[in-house]
Amino acid sequence: MAAFAFDIDGVLKHGKSHILPGANRVLNVLSGRTPEVLAQKVPFLLMTNGGGQTEDERLKALEGDFGVQFSKNQLVQSHTPLQDYVSEYRDKPVLVCGGEGDAARSVAHSYGLKQAYLLQDLVAWRGNVWDRYHLTAAEESFVRRDIDFSNIPFSAIFVIHDAGLDWALATQVITELLNSDGGRMGTQRQRKKGVPDGKEIPLILTNPDFIWPTDYPVPRFGMGAFRTGLDAVYKELTGCDLPYTQFGKPHTTTYKFAESMLRRHLADIGGNPADPLSGEPADPADNPASDIAGANAYGWVSLLVRTGVYAGGEPAHRPTQIVDNVEDGVMWALKREGLV
Ligand code: G3P
Ligand code: MG
């Protein structure tokens, strides 16, 4: 059965507003809105290492971008799989980092996390947490000023996006919490340099991409670059590797989550969710290190486009097919299925 999982950056869009050629057309074709090309609907979802907004907000924005109605079972952002992961933290204090303004708190609340605090809340508590950072008027409007964080035992740290993330403030606070006594700010536990003691609170990072394509001519650093810097600082301080859990493509957790969502979407459009998906869906994507590696490992059809990170030559991970752009990729896969 044909199905698709579309990468966003470098395949459908560049940056915030630049829609790539063919993107609108293929999403309309698969949504059954151009019967002259394809009479039936084909299940698909968007699967991005991006994020930083609630899924509802992002779906609304994407509908504006592509003029297509999406269901809630058609979007996997880097942090969406956390929905199946965070139940144990529901009533515990957690630090959520990244996203514009207080978006991280909105995302956390949408996953049921009731005590979600931001880096800016810590600066509001004590400016000398990182005195190079000064709250903006906008931040003043949403920070929590009613919390004494010396009494708050953080149970985990979630970094959900690299936009709106002050890498220096985040590096300082995350390193402090990982070295703290029981997740309390302003404390430091005794530990031997170079000897991991396993007393760190969990650090969850949702996007491993070191670089990603935007509307700037050269790819930009992503959350993977932030992690690289954080790891170097943590190692310099403790002599140990940064302890963290990684979500996002190419990690299996994300593909498993996407597959179950695709089945729910299949049911939404009248298909049989029990239908075998093996060897499918087709995954038009631009980043060999995350997208192609992930799709290959999960047994999906990987279609490497030339409109993003990949700039020609032998890719680090060999795709099922290299295609010029998303439209070439979709038509190649539909032909393969005998649908066009
Ligand atoms: O921050 C987003 C970037 O890492 C890549 O996003 O859509 O290409 O997976 P995407
Ligand atoms: Mg991409």
Coordinates of C-alpha atoms and ligand atoms in Angstrom, one line a residue:
M1 CA 0.0 0.0 0.0
A2 CA 1.4 3.4 -1.0
A3 CA 2.1 5.9 1.8
F4 CA 4.4 8.8 2.3
A5 CA 6.4 10.5 5.2
F6 CA 7.6 13.9 4.1
D7 CA 10.6 15.7 5.6
I8 CA 9.8 19.5 5.7
D9 CA 13.0 21.6 5.6
G10 CA 14.9 21.2 2.4
V11 CA 12.0 19.2 0.8
L12 CA 8.8 21.2 1.1
K13 CA 10.2 24.5 2.5
H14 CA 13.3 26.6 3.0
G15 CA 13.2 28.7 6.1
K16 CA 10.0 30.1 7.5
S17 CA 8.2 31.1 4.3
H18 CA 9.9 29.8 1.1
I19 CA 7.8 27.0 -0.3
L20 CA 9.8 24.7 -2.6
P21 CA 8.7 23.9 -6.2
G22 CA 6.1 21.1 -6.5
A23 CA 5.4 21.0 -2.7
N24 CA 1.9 22.3 -3.0
R25 CA 1.1 20.1 -6.0
V26 CA 2.2 16.8 -4.5
L27 CA 0.4 17.4 -1.2
N28 CA -2.8 18.3 -3.1
V29 CA -2.4 15.2 -5.3
L30 CA -2.0 12.8 -2.4
S31 CA -5.0 14.5 -0.6
G32 CA -7.2 13.5 -3.5
R33 CA -7.7 17.0 -4.7
T34 CA -6.5 16.5 -8.3
P35 CA -8.4 13.4 -9.5
E36 CA -7.1 14.0 -13.0
V37 CA -3.6 13.0 -11.7
L38 CA -4.6 10.5 -8.9
A39 CA -8.2 9.5 -8.2
Q40 CA -7.6 8.1 -4.7
K41 CA -6.3 9.6 -1.5
V42 CA -2.9 8.3 -0.4
P43 CA -2.0 8.4 3.3
F44 CA 0.9 10.7 4.2
L45 CA 2.3 12.7 7.1
L46 CA 4.9 15.3 7.6
M47 CA 7.9 14.2 9.7
T48 CA 10.4 16.9 10.7
N49 CA 13.3 17.3 13.1
G50 CA 12.0 20.8 13.5
G51 CA 9.5 21.9 16.2
G52 CA 9.2 24.6 18.9
Q53 CA 5.4 25.0 18.6
T54 CA 2.4 22.9 19.7
E55 CA 1.3 20.4 17.0
D56 CA -2.0 22.3 16.6
E57 CA -0.2 25.6 16.0
R58 CA 2.2 24.0 13.5
L59 CA -0.6 22.3 11.6
K60 CA -2.4 25.6 11.3
A61 CA 0.7 27.2 9.9
L62 CA 1.3 24.4 7.5
E63 CA -2.2 24.5 6.2
G64 CA -1.6 28.2 5.5
D65 CA 1.7 27.3 3.7
F66 CA 0.3 24.5 1.5
G67 CA -3.5 25.2 1.2
V68 CA -4.2 21.7 2.3
Q69 CA -6.3 20.5 5.3
F70 CA -4.2 18.3 7.6
S71 CA -5.5 16.0 10.4
K72 CA -3.8 15.8 13.8
N73 CA -2.4 12.4 12.6
Q74 CA -0.3 14.0 9.9
L75 CA 2.4 15.7 11.8
V76 CA 5.4 14.4 13.7
Q77 CA 7.7 17.2 15.0
S78 CA 11.0 16.4 16.7
H79 CA 9.3 16.5 20.2
T80 CA 5.9 14.9 19.3
P81 CA 7.0 11.3 20.3
L82 CA 7.6 12.7 23.8
Q83 CA 3.9 12.3 24.2
D84 CA 4.5 8.6 24.8
Y85 CA 7.5 9.3 27.1
V86 CA 6.7 12.0 29.6
S87 CA 3.9 10.5 31.7
E88 CA 6.3 9.8 34.6
Y89 CA 7.1 13.5 34.8
R90 CA 3.4 14.7 34.6
D91 CA 3.3 16.0 38.2
K92 CA 7.1 16.7 38.6
P93 CA 9.1 19.9 37.9
V94 CA 10.9 19.8 34.6
L95 CA 12.9 22.3 32.6
V96 CA 11.8 22.8 29.0
C97 CA 14.2 24.7 26.7
G98 CA 13.9 26.2 23.2
G99 CA 11.1 27.6 21.0
E100 CA 10.2 31.3 20.6
G101 CA 8.8 33.0 23.7
D102 CA 7.1 30.6 26.1
A103 CA 6.3 28.1 23.4
A104 CA 8.2 25.4 25.2
R105 CA 5.8 25.7 28.2
S106 CA 2.8 25.5 25.8
V107 CA 4.2 22.4 24.2
A108 CA 5.0 20.8 27.6
H109 CA 1.4 21.6 28.8
S110 CA 0.0 20.1 25.6
Y111 CA 1.8 16.8 26.6
G112 CA 0.4 16.9 30.1
L113 CA 3.5 18.2 31.9
K114 CA 2.0 20.4 34.7
Q115 CA 5.2 21.9 36.2
A116 CA 7.1 23.1 33.2
Y117 CA 9.7 25.8 33.8
L118 CA 11.7 27.8 31.3
L119 CA 15.3 29.1 31.3
Q120 CA 13.9 32.6 31.5
D121 CA 12.0 31.7 34.7
L122 CA 15.4 30.9 36.3
V123 CA 16.8 34.3 35.1
A124 CA 13.7 36.0 36.6
W125 CA 14.4 34.1 39.9
R126 CA 18.1 35.2 40.0
G127 CA 19.7 37.3 37.4
N128 CA 23.1 36.0 38.4
V129 CA 22.2 32.5 37.2
W130 CA 23.7 34.0 33.9
D131 CA 24.1 37.7 34.2
R132 CA 24.9 38.1 30.4
Y133 CA 21.2 37.4 29.7
H134 CA 18.7 40.1 30.2
L135 CA 14.9 39.5 29.9
T136 CA 13.1 41.3 27.2
A137 CA 9.8 43.1 27.8
A138 CA 8.1 40.2 26.0
E139 CA 9.8 37.7 28.3
E140 CA 8.9 39.7 31.4
S141 CA 5.2 39.2 30.4
F142 CA 5.4 35.4 30.7
V143 CA 8.1 34.5 33.2
R144 CA 7.2 32.9 36.5
R145 CA 8.2 35.2 39.4
D146 CA 6.4 33.2 42.1
I147 CA 8.8 30.4 42.3
D148 CA 11.8 30.0 44.6
F149 CA 13.9 27.5 42.6
S150 CA 16.2 26.7 45.5
N151 CA 13.3 24.5 46.6
I152 CA 12.5 22.9 43.2
P153 CA 14.0 19.5 42.5
F154 CA 14.0 19.3 38.7
S155 CA 13.3 15.7 37.6
A156 CA 14.3 16.1 33.9
I157 CA 15.5 18.6 31.2
F158 CA 13.9 18.6 27.7
V159 CA 15.4 20.6 24.9
I160 CA 12.7 20.8 22.3
H161 CA 14.1 23.3 19.8
D162 CA 17.2 25.3 19.0
A163 CA 15.3 28.5 17.9
G164 CA 14.7 30.9 20.7
L165 CA 17.4 29.1 22.7
D166 CA 20.2 31.1 24.2
W167 CA 23.0 28.5 23.8
A168 CA 25.2 30.2 26.5
L169 CA 22.4 30.4 29.1
A170 CA 21.2 26.9 28.3
T171 CA 24.8 25.5 28.5
Q172 CA 25.3 27.1 31.9
V173 CA 22.0 26.0 33.4
I174 CA 21.9 22.4 31.9
T175 CA 25.5 21.8 33.1
E176 CA 24.7 23.1 36.5
L177 CA 21.6 20.9 36.9
L178 CA 23.4 17.8 35.7
N179 CA 26.1 18.4 38.4
S180 CA 23.6 19.5 41.0
D181 CA 22.4 17.8 44.2
G182 CA 19.1 16.2 43.3
G183 CA 18.3 18.6 40.4
R184 CA 18.3 21.8 42.6
M185 CA 19.7 25.0 41.2
G186 CA 22.5 26.6 43.3
T187 CA 23.8 23.2 44.5
Q188 CA 26.8 21.1 43.4
R189 CA 27.3 17.5 44.4
Q190 CA 30.7 16.0 45.3
R191 CA 32.0 13.9 42.4
K192 CA 35.4 12.7 41.1
K193 CA 36.6 14.2 37.9
G194 CA 36.3 11.7 35.0
V195 CA 34.1 9.3 37.0
P196 CA 30.5 9.2 36.0
D197 CA 28.3 8.8 39.1
G198 CA 25.0 8.3 37.4
K199 CA 23.3 10.8 39.6
E200 CA 22.4 13.2 36.8
I201 CA 18.8 14.0 36.1
P202 CA 17.7 12.9 32.6
L203 CA 18.6 15.2 29.7
I204 CA 16.4 14.7 26.6
L205 CA 17.3 16.3 23.3
T206 CA 14.8 16.1 20.4
N207 CA 16.8 17.0 17.3
P208 CA 20.3 15.6 16.4
D209 CA 20.8 17.6 13.2
F210 CA 24.2 19.3 13.2
I211 CA 23.2 21.4 10.1
W212 CA 20.0 22.1 8.3
P213 CA 18.9 24.0 5.1
T214 CA 17.2 27.4 5.3
D215 CA 16.7 30.2 2.8
Y216 CA 20.3 31.2 3.4
P217 CA 22.8 29.9 0.8
V218 CA 24.8 27.8 3.2
P219 CA 23.2 25.3 5.7
R220 CA 22.9 26.6 9.3
F221 CA 23.8 25.0 12.6
G222 CA 21.0 22.9 14.3
M223 CA 20.4 21.5 17.7
G224 CA 23.2 18.9 17.0
A225 CA 25.7 21.7 17.0
F226 CA 24.3 23.0 20.3
R227 CA 24.8 19.5 21.8
T228 CA 28.3 19.3 20.4
G229 CA 29.2 22.5 22.3
L230 CA 27.4 21.5 25.5
D231 CA 29.2 18.1 25.4
A232 CA 32.6 19.9 25.1
V233 CA 31.9 22.2 28.0
Y234 CA 30.5 19.3 30.2
K235 CA 33.5 17.2 29.4
E236 CA 35.9 20.1 30.3
L237 CA 34.1 20.5 33.6
T238 CA 33.5 16.9 34.6
G239 CA 35.9 14.8 32.5
C240 CA 32.9 12.8 31.5
D241 CA 30.8 12.5 28.3
L242 CA 27.5 14.3 28.4
P243 CA 24.7 11.9 29.5
Y244 CA 21.6 12.4 27.3
T245 CA 18.8 10.7 25.5
Q246 CA 18.3 11.6 21.8
F247 CA 15.0 11.7 19.9
G248 CA 14.5 12.7 16.3
K249 CA 15.4 11.2 13.0
P250 CA 17.3 8.8 12.5
H251 CA 16.3 7.3 15.8
T252 CA 13.9 4.4 15.7
T253 CA 11.6 5.8 18.4
T254 CA 10.6 8.5 16.0
Y255 CA 9.9 6.1 13.1
K256 CA 7.9 3.8 15.4
F257 CA 5.9 6.7 16.6
A258 CA 5.4 8.0 13.0
E259 CA 4.3 4.5 11.8
S260 CA 1.6 4.3 14.4
M261 CA 0.4 7.8 13.6
L262 CA 0.3 6.9 9.9
R263 CA -1.9 3.9 10.7
R264 CA -4.3 6.2 12.6
H265 CA -4.3 8.5 9.6
L266 CA -5.0 5.6 7.3
A267 CA -8.0 4.7 9.4
D268 CA -9.1 8.4 9.2
I269 CA -9.2 8.3 5.4
G270 CA -11.1 5.0 5.4
G271 CA -8.2 2.6 4.9
N272 CA -7.5 -0.5 6.9
P273 CA -4.9 0.4 9.6
A274 CA -3.9 -3.3 9.8
D275 CA -2.7 -3.1 6.2
P276 CA 1.0 -4.1 5.9
L277 CA 3.3 -1.0 5.7
S278 CA 6.5 -3.0 5.2
G279 CA 8.7 -1.6 2.5
E280 CA 6.6 1.5 2.5
P281 CA 6.2 4.5 3.1
A282 CA 8.3 6.5 0.7
D283 CA 10.2 9.2 2.5
P284 CA 11.3 12.2 0.4
A285 CA 14.1 13.9 2.5
D286 CA 17.2 16.0 2.2
N287 CA 19.6 15.0 5.0
P288 CA 21.6 11.7 4.5
A289 CA 22.8 11.6 8.2
S290 CA 19.3 11.9 9.7
D291 CA 16.6 11.2 7.1
I292 CA 18.2 8.6 4.8
A293 CA 19.9 6.7 7.6
G294 CA 16.7 6.6 9.6
A295 CA 14.4 5.5 6.7
N296 CA 16.9 2.9 5.6
A297 CA 17.2 1.5 9.1
Y298 CA 13.5 1.3 9.5
G299 CA 12.9 -0.4 6.1
W300 CA 11.2 2.5 4.4
V301 CA 11.8 3.7 0.9
S302 CA 14.3 6.6 1.2
L303 CA 14.2 9.3 -1.5
L304 CA 17.1 11.8 -1.4
V305 CA 16.2 15.2 -2.9
R306 CA 18.8 17.7 -4.2
T307 CA 16.9 20.7 -2.7
G308 CA 18.4 20.7 0.8
V309 CA 21.5 19.6 2.7
Y310 CA 22.6 17.0 0.1
A311 CA 24.8 18.7 -2.5
G312 CA 25.7 15.8 -4.8
G313 CA 28.3 13.1 -4.8
E314 CA 28.2 9.8 -2.9
P315 CA 25.9 10.4 0.1
A316 CA 27.0 9.2 3.6
H317 CA 23.9 6.9 3.5
R318 CA 22.8 5.5 0.2
P319 CA 19.1 6.1 -0.5
T320 CA 16.7 3.9 -2.4
Q321 CA 16.7 6.7 -5.1
I322 CA 18.2 10.1 -5.6
V323 CA 15.7 12.6 -7.1
D324 CA 15.8 16.2 -8.1
N325 CA 13.0 17.4 -5.9
V326 CA 9.9 16.3 -4.0
E327 CA 7.6 16.1 -7.0
D328 CA 10.1 13.8 -8.9
G329 CA 10.2 11.7 -5.7
V330 CA 6.5 11.3 -5.3
M331 CA 5.9 10.6 -9.0
W332 CA 8.7 8.0 -8.9
A333 CA 7.1 6.3 -5.9
L334 CA 3.6 6.4 -7.4
K335 CA 4.8 5.0 -10.6
R336 CA 6.5 2.2 -8.7
E337 CA 3.2 1.4 -7.1
G338 CA 1.5 1.5 -10.5
L339 CA -0.8 4.3 -9.3
V340 CA 0.1 6.8 -12.1
Ligands
G3P1 O1 15.4 22.4 12.9 C1 14.9 21.6 11.8 C2 16.0 20.9 11.1 O2 16.8 20.3 11.9 C3 15.5 20.0 10.0 O3 14.2 19.8 9.9 O4 12.2 19.2 8.5 O5 14.5 18.8 7.6 O6 13.7 17.4 9.5 P1 13.6 18.7 8.8
MG2 MG 15.2 18.3 5.9

